[in-house]
mmCIF file of C-alpha atoms in Angstrom:
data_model
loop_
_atom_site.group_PDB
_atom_site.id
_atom_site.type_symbol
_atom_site.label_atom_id
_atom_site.label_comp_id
_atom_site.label_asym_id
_atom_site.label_seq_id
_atom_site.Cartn_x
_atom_site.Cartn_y
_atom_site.Cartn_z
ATOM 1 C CA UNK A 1 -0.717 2.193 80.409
ATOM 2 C CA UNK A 2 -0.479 2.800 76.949
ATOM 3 C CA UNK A 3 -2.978 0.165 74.874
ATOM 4 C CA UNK A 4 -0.758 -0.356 71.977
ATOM 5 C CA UNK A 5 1.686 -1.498 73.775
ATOM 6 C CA UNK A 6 -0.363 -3.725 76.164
ATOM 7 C CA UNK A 7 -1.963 -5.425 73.418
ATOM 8 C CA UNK A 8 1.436 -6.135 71.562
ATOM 9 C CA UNK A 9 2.434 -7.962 75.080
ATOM 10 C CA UNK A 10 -1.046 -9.574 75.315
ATOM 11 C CA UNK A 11 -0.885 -10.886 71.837
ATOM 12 C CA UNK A 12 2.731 -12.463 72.630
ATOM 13 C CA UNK A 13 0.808 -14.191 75.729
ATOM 14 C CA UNK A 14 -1.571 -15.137 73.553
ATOM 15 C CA UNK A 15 0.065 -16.984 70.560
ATOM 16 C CA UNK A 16 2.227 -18.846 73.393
ATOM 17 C CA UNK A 17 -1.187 -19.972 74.682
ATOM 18 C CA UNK A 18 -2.924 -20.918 71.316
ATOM 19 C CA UNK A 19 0.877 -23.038 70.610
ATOM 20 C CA UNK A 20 0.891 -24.680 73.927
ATOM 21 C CA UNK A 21 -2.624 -25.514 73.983
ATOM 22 C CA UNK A 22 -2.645 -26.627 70.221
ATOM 23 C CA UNK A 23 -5.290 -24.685 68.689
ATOM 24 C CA UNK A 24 -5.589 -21.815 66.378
ATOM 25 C CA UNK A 25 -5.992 -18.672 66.921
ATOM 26 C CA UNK A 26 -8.830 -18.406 63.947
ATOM 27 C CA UNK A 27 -11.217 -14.778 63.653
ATOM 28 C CA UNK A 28 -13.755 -16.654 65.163
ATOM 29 C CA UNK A 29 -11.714 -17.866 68.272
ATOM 30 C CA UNK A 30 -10.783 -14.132 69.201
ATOM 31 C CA UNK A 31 -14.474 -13.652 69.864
ATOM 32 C CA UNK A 32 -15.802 -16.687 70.378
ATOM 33 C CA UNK A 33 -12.962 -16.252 73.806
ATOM 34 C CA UNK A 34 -14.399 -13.045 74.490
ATOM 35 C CA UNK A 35 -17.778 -13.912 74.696
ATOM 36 C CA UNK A 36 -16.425 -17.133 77.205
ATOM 37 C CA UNK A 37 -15.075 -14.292 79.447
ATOM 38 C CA UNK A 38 -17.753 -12.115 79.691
ATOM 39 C CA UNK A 39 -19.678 -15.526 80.839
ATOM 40 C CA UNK A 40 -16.946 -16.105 83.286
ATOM 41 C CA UNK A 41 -18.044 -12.159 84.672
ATOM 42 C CA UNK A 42 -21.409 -12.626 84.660
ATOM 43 C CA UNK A 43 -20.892 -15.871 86.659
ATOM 44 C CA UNK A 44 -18.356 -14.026 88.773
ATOM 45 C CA UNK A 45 -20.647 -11.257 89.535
ATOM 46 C CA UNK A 46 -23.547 -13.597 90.111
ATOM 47 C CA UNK A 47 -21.378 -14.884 93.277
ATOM 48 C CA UNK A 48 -19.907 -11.767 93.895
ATOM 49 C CA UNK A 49 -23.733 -9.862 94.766
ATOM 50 C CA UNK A 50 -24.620 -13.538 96.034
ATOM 51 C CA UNK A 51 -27.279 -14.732 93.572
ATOM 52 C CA UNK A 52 -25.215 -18.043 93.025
ATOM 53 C CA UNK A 53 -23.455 -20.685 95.000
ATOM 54 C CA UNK A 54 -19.938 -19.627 96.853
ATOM 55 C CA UNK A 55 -18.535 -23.505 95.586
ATOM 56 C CA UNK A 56 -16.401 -23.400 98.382
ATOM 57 C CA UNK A 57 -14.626 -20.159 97.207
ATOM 58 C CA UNK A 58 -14.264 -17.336 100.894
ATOM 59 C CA UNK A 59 -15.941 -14.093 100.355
ATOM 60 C CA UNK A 60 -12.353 -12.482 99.190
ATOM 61 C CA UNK A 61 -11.552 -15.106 97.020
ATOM 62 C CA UNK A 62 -15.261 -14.055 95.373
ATOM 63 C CA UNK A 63 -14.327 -10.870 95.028
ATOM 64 C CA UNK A 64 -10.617 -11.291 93.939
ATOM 65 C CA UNK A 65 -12.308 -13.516 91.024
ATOM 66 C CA UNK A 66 -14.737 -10.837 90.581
ATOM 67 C CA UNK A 67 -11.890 -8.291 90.284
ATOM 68 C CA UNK A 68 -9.817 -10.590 87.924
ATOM 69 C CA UNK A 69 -12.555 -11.405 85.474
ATOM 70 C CA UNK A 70 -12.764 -7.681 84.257
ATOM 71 C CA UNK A 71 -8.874 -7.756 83.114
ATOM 72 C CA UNK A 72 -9.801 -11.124 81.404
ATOM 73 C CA UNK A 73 -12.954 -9.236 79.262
ATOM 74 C CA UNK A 74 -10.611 -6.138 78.910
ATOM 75 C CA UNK A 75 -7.539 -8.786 77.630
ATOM 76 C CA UNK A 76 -9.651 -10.490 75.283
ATOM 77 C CA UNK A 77 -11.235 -7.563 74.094
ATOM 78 C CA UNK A 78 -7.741 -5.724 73.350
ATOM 79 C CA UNK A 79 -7.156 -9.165 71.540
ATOM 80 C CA UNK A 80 -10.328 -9.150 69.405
ATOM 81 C CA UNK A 81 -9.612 -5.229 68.901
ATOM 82 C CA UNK A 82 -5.683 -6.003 67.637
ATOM 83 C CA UNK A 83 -6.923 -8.987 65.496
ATOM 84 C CA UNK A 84 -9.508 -6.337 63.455
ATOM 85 C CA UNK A 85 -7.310 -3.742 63.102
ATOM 86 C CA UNK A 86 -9.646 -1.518 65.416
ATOM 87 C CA UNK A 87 -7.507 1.515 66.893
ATOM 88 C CA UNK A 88 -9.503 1.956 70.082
ATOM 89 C CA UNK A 89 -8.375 4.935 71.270
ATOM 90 C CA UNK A 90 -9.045 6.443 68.141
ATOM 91 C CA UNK A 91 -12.406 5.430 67.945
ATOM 92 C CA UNK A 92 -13.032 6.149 71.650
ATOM 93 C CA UNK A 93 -12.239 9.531 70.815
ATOM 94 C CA UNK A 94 -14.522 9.355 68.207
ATOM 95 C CA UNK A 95 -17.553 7.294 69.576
ATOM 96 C CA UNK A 96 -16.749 8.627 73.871
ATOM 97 C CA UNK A 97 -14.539 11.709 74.164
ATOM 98 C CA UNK A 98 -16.446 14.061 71.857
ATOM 99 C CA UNK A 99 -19.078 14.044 74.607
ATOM 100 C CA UNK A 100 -17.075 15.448 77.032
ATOM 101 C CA UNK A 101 -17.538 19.211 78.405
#
C-alpha cells in the first residue's frame, strides 16, 4: 500500500467527515484527533490484556476493537502527517532505514 496514495483517500474520508459533522478541520483538530485515538488504544488494549472492564463486549469483539484501533492511530496519524507537509517515507528513511544492516 503505497502511503501517498492512502492518505489522499483518507483525507477525502476525512473532509466528508469534518462537513457532515460540522466542524473544522483546524491544525489543532488533526492532532488534537490523534491524541483521542491513541486514548481509544490504550483503552482498547487495557481490555484487550484484561486490566479493564469487558462492558459487555465477547473476548473477539475485544480483540477485533483492539485490532481496529491501530488503523485508527495509523489513519489519523497519516492525516496529521498530510496536514504538515511531513513526507514519511522520506523521513523514515532518514530517521529508521539508515539503521538497517
Amino acid at each position: 500500500m503505497d502511503l501517498k496514495q492512502l492518505s489522499e483517500r483518507l483525507e477525502k474520508i476525512s473532509v466528508g467527515y469534518g462537513e457532515r459533522l460540522g466542524f473544522d478541520r483546524d491544525p489543532d483538530w488533526f492532532l488534537l484527533k490523534l491524541q483521542e485515538e491513541v486514548g481509544e488504544l490504550t483503552q482498547a488494549y487495557l481490555q484487550h490484556t484484561g486490566r479493564a472492564r469487558a462492558k459487555g463486549a465477547t473476548p473477539d469483539g475485544i480483540r477485533d476493537t483492539f485490532h481496529q484501533e491501530f488503523a485508527d492511530v495509523l489513519c489519523q496519524l497519516l492525516l496529521f502527517a498530510r496536514r504538515h507537509d511531513v513526507d514519511l517515507p522520506r523521513e523514515i528513511e532518514r530517521k529508521w532505514l539508515v539503521y538497517e544492516a
